[in-house]
């Protein structure tokens, strides 16, 4: 009967940090011998996605069922990139942003590393080795990682526009990128070839955006000439906050157009959508709101969500730049009670 191998406790922390991956060198240091590794792979308890790399979860990455799958996938791909190229690989670009905890990247973000000695190496398993000019690094765990501003400058030009804006929004929202730091990042970006499409995005950064879907929707509104009058707006009635909505436009007749992006953040579960229904009814009961709801996938259509919203706003003769109360709650009149049947 084959022996059952128990993972050493010393490996557990490393496995958690590296999304379940270990390198051959790390296994040897932890006392997981070559014979044991071969047995684990033979028993389909582990897999070896590349030479010198072991995965302690035998389920293929794309088939794993986890609440944090997107975050897990990003970390798995990043650590795979680093382990494939050895202990002196430096995380750069999107890989560095993942280790810094920056969100907004696409699920298939480019994988790249640099070498501490800047020696040329071939692309392996889809992981490119890049040779950037000298850039500052920090240590995250036992790894050298491009400093967050340089990592962003390396990554942004290779991202779709909506993801580039989402990354910038997240830097401003959670990573302390003030307008001054964003301007410094913009200067770093200007020096890189292929960055022309990024310049306008710096003027659209808003730390109130909470997801890629919201950033992408806001970019679509901008592209279609209908930037929202405000976002993440508190709606009040009877002196109480009854909702917070994603985007609003103040219409000339005094009403509001509200747009909500479903399937992300607080709207991400079926239970949340059920809870949203009475809230939506309460908002509409006052007769002061027109509400549109979209799924993120609708932004992939020609013109995106912005084109659909632009048609509605055109019918109501909305014009940009006429709302001066951004950042303040919207107060709705309390709906009159429905008289009881006689």
Coordinates of C-alpha atoms in Angstrom, one line a residue:
X1 CA 0.0 0.0 0.0
X2 CA 1.6 3.4 -1.0
X3 CA 2.7 5.6 1.7
X4 CA 0.7 8.8 2.4
X5 CA 2.9 11.9 2.5
X6 CA 1.9 14.7 4.8
X7 CA 2.9 18.2 3.7
X8 CA 5.4 19.7 6.2
X9 CA 4.0 22.6 8.3
X10 CA 6.8 24.8 7.1
X11 CA 5.4 24.4 3.5
X12 CA 1.9 25.5 4.4
X13 CA 2.6 29.2 4.7
X14 CA 4.6 29.2 1.5
X15 CA 1.8 27.4 -0.4
X16 CA -0.7 29.9 0.8
X17 CA 1.5 32.8 -0.3
X18 CA 2.3 31.2 -3.7
X19 CA -1.3 30.1 -4.6
X20 CA -0.4 26.5 -4.0
X21 CA 2.8 26.4 -6.1
X22 CA 6.3 25.3 -5.1
X23 CA 9.5 25.2 -7.1
X24 CA 11.9 22.2 -7.1
X25 CA 14.4 24.2 -5.1
X26 CA 11.8 25.1 -2.5
X27 CA 10.7 21.4 -2.2
X28 CA 14.2 20.3 -1.6
X29 CA 14.7 23.0 1.1
X30 CA 11.4 21.8 2.7
X31 CA 12.5 18.2 2.7
X32 CA 10.1 17.1 -0.1
X33 CA 12.4 14.8 -2.0
X34 CA 12.3 14.0 -5.7
X35 CA 10.9 10.5 -4.9
X36 CA 8.1 12.0 -2.8
X37 CA 7.3 14.6 -5.6
X38 CA 7.1 11.8 -8.2
X39 CA 4.8 9.8 -5.9
X40 CA 2.5 12.8 -5.3
X41 CA 2.2 13.5 -9.0
X42 CA 1.7 9.8 -9.7
X43 CA -1.1 9.7 -7.1
X44 CA -2.6 12.8 -8.8
X45 CA -2.4 14.7 -5.5
X46 CA 0.0 17.2 -7.2
X47 CA 0.6 18.2 -10.8
X48 CA 3.6 19.7 -12.5
X49 CA 2.4 22.5 -14.8
X50 CA 6.0 23.1 -16.0
X51 CA 9.4 21.7 -15.4
X52 CA 10.6 22.7 -11.9
X53 CA 7.2 23.8 -10.7
X54 CA 4.6 21.8 -8.7
X55 CA 1.0 22.6 -8.0
X56 CA -0.5 21.2 -4.7
X57 CA -4.0 21.4 -6.2
X58 CA -4.5 18.8 -8.9
X59 CA -7.7 20.5 -10.2
X60 CA -6.9 22.5 -13.3
X61 CA -6.9 26.3 -12.6
X62 CA -9.9 27.0 -14.8
X63 CA -12.0 24.3 -13.2
X64 CA -11.5 25.3 -9.6
X65 CA -14.5 26.4 -7.6
X66 CA -13.6 29.2 -5.3
X67 CA -15.3 32.4 -4.2
X68 CA -12.0 34.2 -4.7
X69 CA -11.3 32.5 -8.1
X70 CA -10.3 35.7 -9.9
X71 CA -7.8 36.8 -7.2
X72 CA -6.5 33.2 -6.9
X73 CA -6.0 32.9 -10.6
X74 CA -4.1 36.2 -10.8
X75 CA -1.8 35.1 -7.9
X76 CA -1.4 31.6 -9.4
X77 CA -0.3 32.9 -12.8
X78 CA 2.0 35.4 -11.2
X79 CA 3.8 32.9 -9.0
X80 CA 3.9 30.5 -11.9
X81 CA 5.7 33.1 -13.9
X82 CA 8.3 33.7 -11.1
X83 CA 8.9 30.1 -10.3
X84 CA 9.3 29.1 -14.0
X85 CA 12.2 31.6 -14.3
X86 CA 13.9 30.8 -11.0
X87 CA 14.7 32.6 -7.7
X88 CA 16.4 35.6 -9.3
X89 CA 13.4 36.5 -11.4
X90 CA 12.0 40.0 -10.7
X91 CA 8.3 40.6 -10.9
X92 CA 7.5 43.4 -13.3
X93 CA 4.4 44.9 -15.0
X94 CA 1.2 43.1 -14.3
X95 CA 2.9 40.4 -12.2
X96 CA 4.3 43.1 -9.9
X97 CA 0.9 44.8 -9.7
X98 CA -0.7 41.5 -8.6
X99 CA 1.9 41.2 -5.8
X100 CA 1.2 44.8 -4.8
X101 CA -2.5 43.9 -4.5
X102 CA -3.7 46.2 -7.3
X103 CA -7.0 45.2 -8.9
X104 CA -8.4 46.0 -12.3
X105 CA -6.2 43.7 -14.4
X106 CA -7.8 41.4 -17.0
X107 CA -7.9 37.7 -16.2
X108 CA -5.4 37.0 -19.0
X109 CA -3.0 39.9 -18.2
X110 CA 0.5 39.6 -19.8
X111 CA 3.0 37.6 -17.8
X112 CA 6.5 39.0 -17.5
X113 CA 9.5 39.1 -15.3
X114 CA 13.0 40.6 -15.5
X115 CA 16.3 39.2 -14.4
X116 CA 18.4 40.8 -11.6
X117 CA 21.5 40.4 -13.8
X118 CA 19.6 41.6 -16.9
X119 CA 20.7 38.4 -18.7
X120 CA 18.6 37.5 -21.7
X121 CA 16.4 34.5 -21.4
X122 CA 13.8 33.0 -23.6
X123 CA 10.1 33.2 -23.1
X124 CA 9.0 30.1 -21.2
X125 CA 5.4 28.8 -20.9
X126 CA 4.1 32.2 -22.1
X127 CA 6.1 34.1 -19.5
X128 CA 8.3 36.8 -21.2
X129 CA 11.6 38.0 -19.9
X130 CA 11.9 41.8 -20.4
X131 CA 14.9 44.0 -20.3
X132 CA 13.7 47.4 -18.9
X133 CA 16.0 50.2 -18.1
X134 CA 17.0 50.3 -14.5
X135 CA 14.0 50.6 -12.2
X136 CA 13.6 50.7 -8.4
X137 CA 12.4 47.5 -6.6
X138 CA 11.0 46.5 -3.3
X139 CA 10.9 43.2 -1.4
X140 CA 7.7 41.4 -1.0
X141 CA 8.4 38.3 0.9
X142 CA 11.6 36.9 -0.5
X143 CA 11.0 38.4 -4.0
X144 CA 12.2 41.5 -5.7
X145 CA 9.3 43.3 -7.2
X146 CA 9.1 46.5 -9.3
X147 CA 8.1 49.4 -7.2
X148 CA 4.4 50.0 -7.6
X149 CA 4.6 53.2 -9.7
X150 CA 7.2 51.7 -12.1
X151 CA 5.2 48.4 -12.3
X152 CA 2.1 50.5 -13.3
X153 CA 4.1 52.4 -15.9
X154 CA 5.4 49.0 -17.3
X155 CA 1.9 47.4 -17.4
X156 CA -0.5 50.1 -18.4
X157 CA 0.4 50.4 -22.1
X158 CA -0.2 46.7 -22.6
X159 CA -3.7 46.7 -21.1
X160 CA -7.1 47.3 -22.8
X161 CA -8.3 50.9 -22.1
X162 CA -11.0 49.8 -19.6
X163 CA -8.5 47.8 -17.6
X164 CA -5.9 50.5 -17.7
X165 CA -8.5 53.0 -16.3
X166 CA -9.6 50.4 -13.7
X167 CA -6.0 50.0 -12.5
X168 CA -5.5 53.8 -12.3
X169 CA -8.8 54.1 -10.3
X170 CA -7.7 51.4 -7.9
X171 CA -4.3 53.1 -7.4
X172 CA -6.1 56.2 -6.5
X173 CA -8.7 54.5 -4.3
X174 CA -6.7 52.0 -2.3
X175 CA -3.0 52.7 -2.8
X176 CA -2.5 56.3 -2.0
X177 CA -2.1 57.7 -5.4
X178 CA -3.0 61.4 -4.9
X179 CA -3.2 63.7 -7.8
X180 CA 0.5 64.5 -7.3
X181 CA 1.5 60.9 -7.4
X182 CA -0.8 60.3 -10.5
X183 CA 1.0 63.2 -12.3
X184 CA 4.3 61.6 -11.5
X185 CA 3.1 58.3 -12.8
X186 CA 1.9 60.0 -15.9
X187 CA 5.4 61.4 -16.4
X188 CA 6.8 57.8 -16.2
X189 CA 4.2 56.6 -18.7
X190 CA 5.1 59.4 -21.2
X191 CA 8.6 58.0 -21.5
X192 CA 7.4 54.7 -22.8
X193 CA 6.7 53.8 -26.4
X194 CA 3.0 53.1 -27.2
X195 CA 1.6 55.1 -24.4
X196 CA -0.4 57.7 -26.4
X197 CA -3.7 56.1 -25.8
X198 CA -3.2 56.4 -22.0
X199 CA -2.9 60.2 -21.7
X200 CA -6.6 60.9 -21.7
X201 CA -7.2 58.2 -19.1
X202 CA -5.3 60.1 -16.4
X203 CA -7.9 62.9 -16.6
X204 CA -10.7 60.3 -16.0
X205 CA -9.3 58.7 -12.9
X206 CA -11.9 58.6 -10.1
X207 CA -11.2 56.8 -6.8
X208 CA -14.9 56.2 -6.2
X209 CA -15.0 53.5 -8.9
X210 CA -15.1 50.2 -7.2
X211 CA -14.7 47.6 -10.0
X212 CA -13.5 47.0 -13.5
X213 CA -17.1 47.0 -14.6
X214 CA -17.8 50.5 -13.2
X215 CA -14.5 51.9 -14.7
X216 CA -15.4 50.4 -18.1
X217 CA -18.9 51.8 -18.0
X218 CA -17.6 55.2 -17.1
X219 CA -15.1 55.1 -19.9
X220 CA -18.0 54.1 -22.3
X221 CA -20.0 57.1 -21.1
X222 CA -17.0 59.3 -21.8
X223 CA -16.5 57.9 -25.2
X224 CA -20.2 58.5 -26.1
X225 CA -20.1 62.1 -24.8
X226 CA -22.3 61.5 -21.7
X227 CA -20.0 61.6 -18.6
X228 CA -22.1 61.0 -15.5
X229 CA -23.0 64.0 -13.4
X230 CA -22.1 62.0 -10.3
X231 CA -21.3 58.5 -9.1
X232 CA -21.7 56.5 -6.0
X233 CA -24.5 58.8 -5.0
X234 CA -26.5 58.5 -1.8
X235 CA -30.3 58.6 -2.3
X236 CA -32.2 60.0 0.7
X237 CA -35.9 60.2 1.4
X238 CA -37.6 61.2 4.6
X239 CA -34.2 62.2 6.0
X240 CA -32.8 58.6 5.6
X241 CA -30.3 57.1 3.2
X242 CA -32.3 54.5 1.3
X243 CA -29.7 53.6 -1.4
X244 CA -26.4 54.3 -3.0
X245 CA -26.4 54.1 -6.8
X246 CA -23.6 53.8 -9.3
X247 CA -24.2 56.7 -11.7
X248 CA -26.7 59.6 -12.0
X249 CA -27.5 62.3 -14.5
X250 CA -29.7 65.3 -13.6
X251 CA -32.4 65.7 -16.3
X252 CA -33.7 69.2 -17.4
X253 CA -37.1 68.4 -16.0
X254 CA -35.7 67.9 -12.5
X255 CA -35.8 64.1 -12.6
X256 CA -32.8 61.8 -12.4
X257 CA -31.5 59.1 -14.7
X258 CA -29.9 56.3 -12.6
X259 CA -27.7 53.6 -14.0
X260 CA -26.7 50.5 -12.0
X261 CA -24.2 47.9 -13.1
X262 CA -25.3 44.4 -12.0
X263 CA -23.2 41.4 -11.4
X264 CA -20.3 43.2 -9.6
X265 CA -19.7 44.3 -6.1
X266 CA -22.8 44.6 -4.0
X267 CA -25.0 43.4 -6.9
X268 CA -23.0 40.2 -7.5
X269 CA -25.3 37.5 -6.0
X270 CA -28.8 36.4 -6.7
X271 CA -29.7 37.2 -3.1
X272 CA -28.4 40.7 -3.6
X273 CA -30.5 41.2 -6.7
X274 CA -33.6 40.0 -4.8
X275 CA -32.8 42.6 -2.1
X276 CA -32.3 45.3 -4.8
X277 CA -35.9 44.8 -6.0
X278 CA -37.7 46.5 -3.1
X279 CA -35.0 49.1 -3.0
X280 CA -35.5 49.9 -6.6
X281 CA -39.3 50.0 -6.1
X282 CA -38.8 52.5 -3.3
X283 CA -36.6 54.7 -5.5
X284 CA -39.1 54.7 -8.4
X285 CA -42.1 55.3 -6.2
X286 CA -41.4 59.0 -5.8
X287 CA -41.7 59.4 -9.6
X288 CA -38.4 61.3 -9.7
X289 CA -36.2 58.7 -11.2
X290 CA -35.7 56.7 -14.4
X291 CA -33.6 53.6 -13.7
X292 CA -31.5 51.5 -16.1
X293 CA -29.7 48.4 -15.2
X294 CA -26.9 46.7 -17.2
X295 CA -24.7 43.7 -16.9
X296 CA -21.0 44.2 -17.5
X297 CA -21.1 42.0 -20.6
X298 CA -23.3 44.5 -22.3
X299 CA -20.4 46.9 -22.5
X300 CA -18.8 44.5 -25.1
X301 CA -21.4 45.4 -27.7
X302 CA -20.6 48.1 -30.3
X303 CA -20.9 51.5 -28.6
X304 CA -21.1 49.8 -25.2
X305 CA -23.4 50.8 -22.4
X306 CA -22.6 54.5 -23.1
X307 CA -24.3 54.3 -26.5
X308 CA -27.6 53.1 -24.9
X309 CA -27.5 55.7 -22.1
X310 CA -26.7 58.4 -24.7
X311 CA -29.9 57.6 -26.6
X312 CA -32.0 58.0 -23.4
X313 CA -30.3 61.2 -22.4
X314 CA -30.8 62.7 -25.9
X315 CA -34.5 62.1 -25.6
X316 CA -34.5 64.0 -22.4
X317 CA -32.3 66.8 -23.8
X318 CA -29.6 66.4 -21.2
X319 CA -26.4 68.4 -21.7
X320 CA -23.1 67.9 -19.8
X321 CA -21.7 70.3 -17.3
X322 CA -24.9 71.7 -16.0
X323 CA -25.0 69.9 -12.6
X324 CA -23.0 71.7 -9.9
X325 CA -23.9 69.7 -6.8
X326 CA -21.7 66.6 -7.4
X327 CA -20.8 64.8 -4.1
X328 CA -24.0 65.7 -2.3
X329 CA -26.9 63.3 -1.6
X330 CA -30.0 63.3 -3.8
X331 CA -33.1 64.1 -1.8
X332 CA -36.3 62.6 -3.0
X333 CA -39.7 63.5 -1.8
X334 CA -41.4 60.9 0.5
X335 CA -44.0 59.0 -1.6
X336 CA -47.5 59.7 -0.5
X337 CA -49.0 56.7 1.4
X338 CA -51.4 54.6 -0.6
X339 CA -54.9 55.1 0.9
X340 CA -56.4 52.0 2.5
X341 CA -59.4 50.5 0.6
X342 CA -62.7 51.7 1.9

